[in-house]
Short mmCIF file of C-alpha atoms in Angstrom, two decimals:
data_model
loop_
_atom_site.label_atom_id
_atom_site.label_comp_id
_atom_site.label_asym_id
_atom_site.label_seq_id
_atom_site.Cartn_x
_atom_site.Cartn_y
_atom_site.Cartn_z
CA UNK J 150 -2.79 42.35 34.63
CA UNK J 151 0.43 40.52 35.54
CA UNK J 152 1.26 37.37 33.61
CA UNK J 153 0.01 34.21 35.30
CA UNK J 154 2.79 32.32 37.03
CA UNK J 155 3.17 28.58 36.50
CA UNK J 156 2.42 26.76 39.77
CA UNK J 157 3.62 23.25 38.97
CA UNK J 158 6.64 24.09 36.84
CA UNK J 159 5.28 21.82 34.12
CA UNK J 160 4.89 22.80 30.50
CA UNK J 161 2.11 25.27 29.63
CA UNK J 162 2.08 24.22 25.96
CA UNK J 163 -0.80 21.75 25.42
CA UNK J 164 1.02 19.15 23.32
CA UNK J 165 4.15 19.17 25.49
CA UNK J 166 2.05 19.01 28.68
CA UNK J 167 0.15 15.98 27.38
CA UNK J 168 3.39 14.15 26.58
CA UNK J 169 4.87 15.15 29.93
CA UNK J 170 1.91 13.79 31.88
CA UNK J 171 2.12 10.49 30.02
CA UNK J 172 5.80 10.14 30.97
CA UNK J 173 5.16 11.06 34.61
CA UNK J 174 2.28 8.63 34.96
CA UNK J 175 4.21 5.72 33.47
CA UNK J 176 7.34 6.43 35.50
CA UNK J 177 5.16 6.70 38.61
CA UNK J 178 3.87 3.22 37.92
CA UNK J 179 7.39 1.96 37.37
CA UNK J 180 6.46 0.17 34.15
CA UNK J 181 8.09 0.07 30.74
CA UNK J 182 6.48 1.03 27.45
CA UNK J 183 6.22 -2.67 26.66
CA UNK J 184 4.52 -3.23 29.99
CA UNK J 185 1.89 -0.59 29.20
CA UNK J 186 1.37 -2.10 25.75
CA UNK J 187 0.83 -5.59 27.18
CA UNK J 188 -2.03 -4.33 29.36
CA UNK J 189 -3.57 -1.54 27.29
CA UNK J 190 -2.92 -2.85 23.77
CA UNK J 191 -1.44 -1.04 20.75
CA UNK J 192 2.26 -1.07 19.94
CA UNK J 193 4.81 0.00 22.54
CA UNK J 194 6.35 2.27 19.87
CA UNK J 195 3.05 4.19 19.69
CA UNK J 196 3.21 5.03 23.39
CA UNK J 197 6.85 6.06 23.01
CA UNK J 198 5.94 8.49 20.23
CA UNK J 199 3.14 9.94 22.32
CA UNK J 200 5.44 10.43 25.30
CA UNK J 201 7.98 12.24 23.11
CA UNK J 202 5.34 14.46 21.49
CA UNK J 203 5.73 12.97 18.04
CA UNK J 204 2.05 12.08 17.87
CA UNK J 205 -1.05 12.69 19.96
CA UNK J 206 -2.68 9.36 19.19
CA UNK J 207 -6.44 8.99 18.93
CA UNK J 208 -9.23 9.29 21.51
CA UNK J 209 -9.57 5.50 21.86
CA UNK J 210 -5.99 4.98 22.97
CA UNK J 211 -6.14 8.01 25.30
CA UNK J 212 -9.34 6.73 26.92
CA UNK J 213 -7.65 3.36 27.44
CA UNK J 214 -4.70 5.08 29.14
CA UNK J 215 -7.07 7.09 31.33
CA UNK J 216 -8.59 3.82 32.51
CA UNK J 217 -5.19 2.17 33.00
CA UNK J 218 -3.76 5.02 35.07
CA UNK J 219 -7.05 5.77 36.84
CA UNK J 220 -6.87 9.44 35.91
CA UNK J 221 -10.63 9.92 35.56
CA UNK J 222 -10.62 11.57 32.13
CA UNK J 223 -7.72 13.95 32.79
CA UNK J 224 -5.65 12.57 29.91
CA UNK J 225 -8.55 12.85 27.47
CA UNK J 226 -9.04 16.48 28.55
CA UNK J 227 -5.36 17.24 27.97
CA UNK J 228 -5.54 15.44 24.61
CA UNK J 229 -8.55 17.54 23.54
CA UNK J 230 -6.71 20.74 24.46
CA UNK J 231 -3.63 19.61 22.50
CA UNK J 232 -5.68 18.71 19.43
CA UNK J 233 -7.56 22.03 19.54
CA UNK J 234 -4.36 24.08 19.85
CA UNK J 235 -4.14 26.09 16.58
CA UNK J 236 -0.36 25.69 16.46
CA UNK J 237 -0.73 21.93 16.10
CA UNK J 238 -1.83 21.95 12.46
CA UNK J 239 1.46 23.48 11.35
CA UNK J 240 3.44 21.02 13.47
CA UNK J 241 1.51 18.04 12.10
CA UNK J 242 1.93 19.31 8.55
CA UNK J 243 5.68 19.79 8.98
CA UNK J 244 5.94 16.20 10.20
CA UNK J 245 3.89 15.05 7.22
CA UNK J 246 6.17 16.92 4.81
CA UNK J 247 9.20 15.09 6.22
CA UNK J 248 7.47 11.73 5.82
CA UNK J 249 6.36 12.57 2.28
CA UNK J 250 9.90 13.49 1.26
CA UNK J 251 11.17 10.16 2.63
CA UNK J 252 8.37 7.96 1.24
CA UNK J 253 9.17 5.11 -1.15
CA UNK J 254 5.56 4.86 -2.32
CA UNK J 255 2.48 7.08 -2.04
CA UNK J 256 -1.17 6.75 -2.93
CA UNK J 257 -3.89 9.38 -2.71
CA UNK J 258 -7.60 9.92 -3.19
CA UNK J 259 -8.81 13.43 -3.99
CA UNK J 260 -12.58 14.00 -3.90
CA UNK J 261 -12.83 17.47 -5.42
CA UNK J 262 -9.52 18.93 -6.64
CA UNK J 263 -6.49 17.85 -8.63
CA UNK J 264 -3.98 16.33 -6.15
CA UNK J 265 -1.23 18.73 -5.08
CA UNK J 266 1.58 16.63 -6.57
CA UNK J 267 -0.14 16.81 -9.98
CA UNK J 268 -1.01 20.50 -10.02
CA UNK J 269 0.43 23.10 -12.37
CA UNK J 270 1.65 26.34 -10.77
CA UNK J 271 -1.34 28.18 -12.25
CA UNK J 272 -3.83 25.69 -10.82
CA UNK J 273 -2.16 25.84 -7.40
CA UNK J 274 -2.17 29.65 -7.46
CA UNK J 275 -5.87 29.88 -8.32
CA UNK J 276 -6.80 27.29 -5.72
CA UNK J 277 -4.74 28.88 -2.95
CA UNK J 278 -5.97 32.36 -3.79
CA UNK J 279 -9.52 31.12 -3.31
CA UNK J 280 -8.44 30.24 0.20
CA UNK J 281 -7.47 33.85 0.87
CA UNK J 282 -3.74 33.87 0.13
CA UNK J 283 -2.35 36.85 -1.79
CA UNK J 284 0.93 38.49 -2.74
CA UNK J 285 4.20 37.20 -1.35
CA UNK J 286 2.56 34.53 0.81
CA UNK J 287 0.70 33.15 -2.21
CA UNK J 288 3.91 32.99 -4.25
CA UNK J 289 5.68 31.30 -1.35
CA UNK J 290 2.99 28.62 -0.99
CA UNK J 291 2.87 27.93 -4.73
CA UNK J 292 6.66 27.53 -4.83
CA UNK J 293 6.51 25.17 -1.85
CA UNK J 294 3.85 23.06 -3.55
CA UNK J 295 5.88 22.86 -6.73
CA UNK J 296 8.92 21.87 -4.68
CA UNK J 297 7.03 18.87 -3.34
CA UNK J 298 7.01 17.42 -6.88
CA UNK J 299 10.79 17.24 -7.17
CA UNK J 300 11.25 13.79 -5.56
CA UNK J 301 8.48 12.44 -7.78
CA UNK J 302 10.20 13.74 -10.91
CA UNK J 303 13.69 12.57 -9.94
CA UNK J 304 15.22 9.40 -11.33
CA UNK J 305 14.19 6.48 -9.14
CA UNK J 306 11.46 8.61 -7.56
CA UNK J 307 8.73 7.09 -5.37
CA UNK J 308 5.77 5.24 -6.84
CA UNK J 309 2.62 7.37 -6.77
CA UNK J 310 -0.97 6.38 -7.48
CA UNK J 311 -3.55 9.18 -7.64
CA UNK J 312 -7.27 8.54 -7.62
CA UNK J 313 -9.19 11.69 -8.45
CA UNK J 314 -12.90 12.12 -8.52
CA UNK J 315 -14.63 13.09 -11.75
CA UNK J 316 -15.76 16.14 -9.77
CA UNK J 317 -12.19 17.46 -9.91
CA UNK J 318 -12.27 17.28 -13.70
CA UNK J 319 -15.68 18.97 -13.82
CA UNK J 320 -14.39 22.00 -11.90
CA UNK J 321 -12.37 23.99 -14.44
CA UNK J 322 -10.12 26.95 -13.83
CA UNK J 323 -11.25 30.48 -14.67
CA UNK J 324 -8.81 30.68 -17.61
CA UNK J 325 -9.54 28.02 -20.27
CA UNK J 326 -5.96 27.89 -21.56
CA UNK J 327 -4.63 27.27 -18.08
CA UNK J 328 -7.23 24.57 -17.50
CA UNK J 329 -6.21 22.86 -20.72
CA UNK J 330 -2.60 23.03 -19.58
CA UNK J 331 -3.59 21.37 -16.30
CA UNK J 332 -5.37 18.54 -18.12
CA UNK J 333 -2.36 18.02 -20.39
CA UNK J 334 -0.13 17.96 -17.34
CA UNK J 335 -2.23 15.14 -15.88
CA UNK J 336 -1.67 13.16 -19.08
CA UNK J 337 2.07 13.82 -19.00
CA UNK J 338 2.38 12.82 -15.34
CA UNK J 339 0.22 9.76 -15.87
CA UNK J 340 2.63 8.67 -18.59
CA UNK J 341 5.55 8.47 -16.18
CA UNK J 342 6.73 5.02 -15.10
CA UNK J 343 6.29 5.82 -11.41
CA UNK J 344 2.90 7.57 -11.62
CA UNK J 345 -0.56 6.06 -12.05
CA UNK J 346 -3.61 8.31 -12.50
CA UNK J 347 -7.12 6.90 -12.16
CA UNK J 348 -10.51 8.61 -12.32
CA UNK J 349 -13.39 7.78 -9.99
CA UNK J 350 -16.61 8.42 -11.95
CA UNK J 351 -19.55 10.00 -10.15
CA UNK J 352 -21.79 7.37 -11.73
CA UNK J 353 -19.87 4.66 -9.84
CA UNK J 354 -21.95 5.56 -6.81
CA UNK J 355 -21.37 5.93 -3.08
CA UNK J 356 -18.12 4.95 -1.41
CA UNK J 357 -16.28 5.24 1.90
CA UNK J 358 -14.28 8.43 1.23
CA UNK J 359 -16.95 10.89 0.03
CA UNK J 360 -15.40 14.04 1.53
CA UNK J 361 -11.95 12.93 2.66
CA UNK J 362 -8.74 13.78 0.85
CA UNK J 363 -6.42 11.00 1.95
CA UNK J 364 -2.71 10.51 1.20
CA UNK J 365 -0.94 7.32 2.25
CA UNK J 366 2.84 7.20 2.67
CA UNK J 367 4.99 4.08 2.97
CA UNK J 368 8.46 4.61 4.38
CA UNK J 369 11.65 2.63 3.87
CA UNK J 370 10.82 0.49 6.89
CA UNK J 371 7.52 -0.61 5.36
CA UNK J 372 5.33 1.34 7.81
CA UNK J 373 2.37 3.24 6.36
CA UNK J 374 0.88 6.47 7.70
CA UNK J 375 -1.95 8.58 6.31
CA UNK J 376 -2.64 12.28 6.01
CA UNK J 377 -6.35 13.18 5.88
CA UNK J 378 -7.39 16.70 5.06
CA UNK J 379 -10.37 19.00 4.63
CA UNK J 380 -10.38 22.58 3.41
CA UNK J 381 -9.98 23.66 7.04
CA UNK J 382 -7.49 21.33 8.68
CA UNK J 383 -5.54 18.10 8.40
CA UNK J 384 -4.48 15.20 10.58
CA UNK J 385 -1.54 12.81 10.46
CA UNK J 386 -2.90 9.31 11.18
CA UNK J 387 -0.25 6.91 12.47
CA UNK J 388 -2.18 4.38 14.57
CA UNK J 389 -2.12 1.06 12.70
CA UNK J 390 -5.82 0.25 13.18
CA UNK J 391 -6.94 3.68 11.92
CA UNK J 392 -4.58 3.55 8.93
CA UNK J 393 -5.82 0.06 8.05
CA UNK J 394 -9.44 1.25 8.07
CA UNK J 395 -8.62 4.17 5.78
CA UNK J 396 -6.62 1.84 3.53
CA UNK J 397 -9.60 -0.49 3.21
CA UNK J 398 -11.81 2.40 2.14
CA UNK J 399 -9.19 3.58 -0.33
CA UNK J 400 -8.84 0.10 -1.82
CA UNK J 401 -12.58 -0.07 -2.40
CA UNK J 402 -12.56 3.31 -4.16
CA UNK J 403 -9.64 2.12 -6.31
CA UNK J 404 -11.59 -1.00 -7.25
CA UNK J 405 -14.48 1.21 -8.41
CA UNK J 406 -12.29 3.60 -10.42
CA UNK J 407 -11.54 3.46 -14.12
CA UNK J 408 -8.39 1.59 -15.12
CA UNK J 409 -5.31 3.74 -15.83
CA UNK J 410 -5.87 3.34 -19.59
CA UNK J 411 -9.58 4.19 -19.44
CA UNK J 412 -8.76 7.10 -17.12
CA UNK J 413 -6.31 8.49 -19.67
CA UNK J 414 -8.98 8.27 -22.37
CA UNK J 415 -11.44 10.06 -20.08
CA UNK J 416 -9.00 12.92 -19.44
CA UNK J 417 -8.28 13.17 -23.17
CA UNK J 418 -12.02 13.55 -23.81
CA UNK J 419 -12.20 16.23 -21.14
CA UNK J 420 -9.35 18.04 -22.87
CA UNK J 421 -11.16 17.89 -26.22
CA UNK J 422 -14.34 19.24 -24.63
CA UNK J 423 -12.59 22.01 -22.69
CA UNK J 424 -13.42 25.49 -24.04
CA UNK J 425 -10.65 27.40 -25.77
CA UNK J 426 -11.95 30.86 -24.92
CA UNK J 427 -13.59 32.33 -21.83
CA UNK J 428 -17.39 32.27 -21.95
CA UNK J 429 -19.01 35.70 -22.35
#
């Protein structure tokens, strides 16, 4: 079957097509980004980023644009296709990696595993292998994860606060010695001037981030974005209202967590209780 020819000459890549349609619609109206913002809401910079393909925005803002332009749901359809495009996760993650490397402060909540920036190579390897990675690709991903720690370890590195659920400390590695090394590494990292480690006890009860691994990044300009992730996918959240809501939930989890000192004592107890030899 011959390859389908493009009829309109517009982009066939979902994300690029979405951004292109936004530009065409605004130019057709003869309005500026600020003019759109004054009517629709949100920051003009958000619309600019969407038109340049730097972000897809959320469904609320796209629905508002559909109403403003009178496009009858077309923009929301294009947005859904762009979000569902499997190539988008890698693009979003690459953008997140750039922002993480440039961040002046970071704070994270991890509901079930040790946060990536605090993992030992052995922990990272076991975790990634459980996700199906093997051989050269596994080694490559472990090395990349370890490379992410370099800015944190450098002199004058960014401030980093990690909240980790007790569940992460109740899920040991298959090799006891390597698990002990991971616990000791948490203590070492928590002793750094720019790193705070806190434990969220299961007994503290329900909270607003039960199954969401969330990392917040503040850049040099003071703007905060968030990366939320599951075991399957991740999303870079840049819309101010959405980031603020996630931040509120994070703050409430932080308020429920053990203090840094009490968290250190808890990890030390976990280290003392950790088995020295594999169970038979």
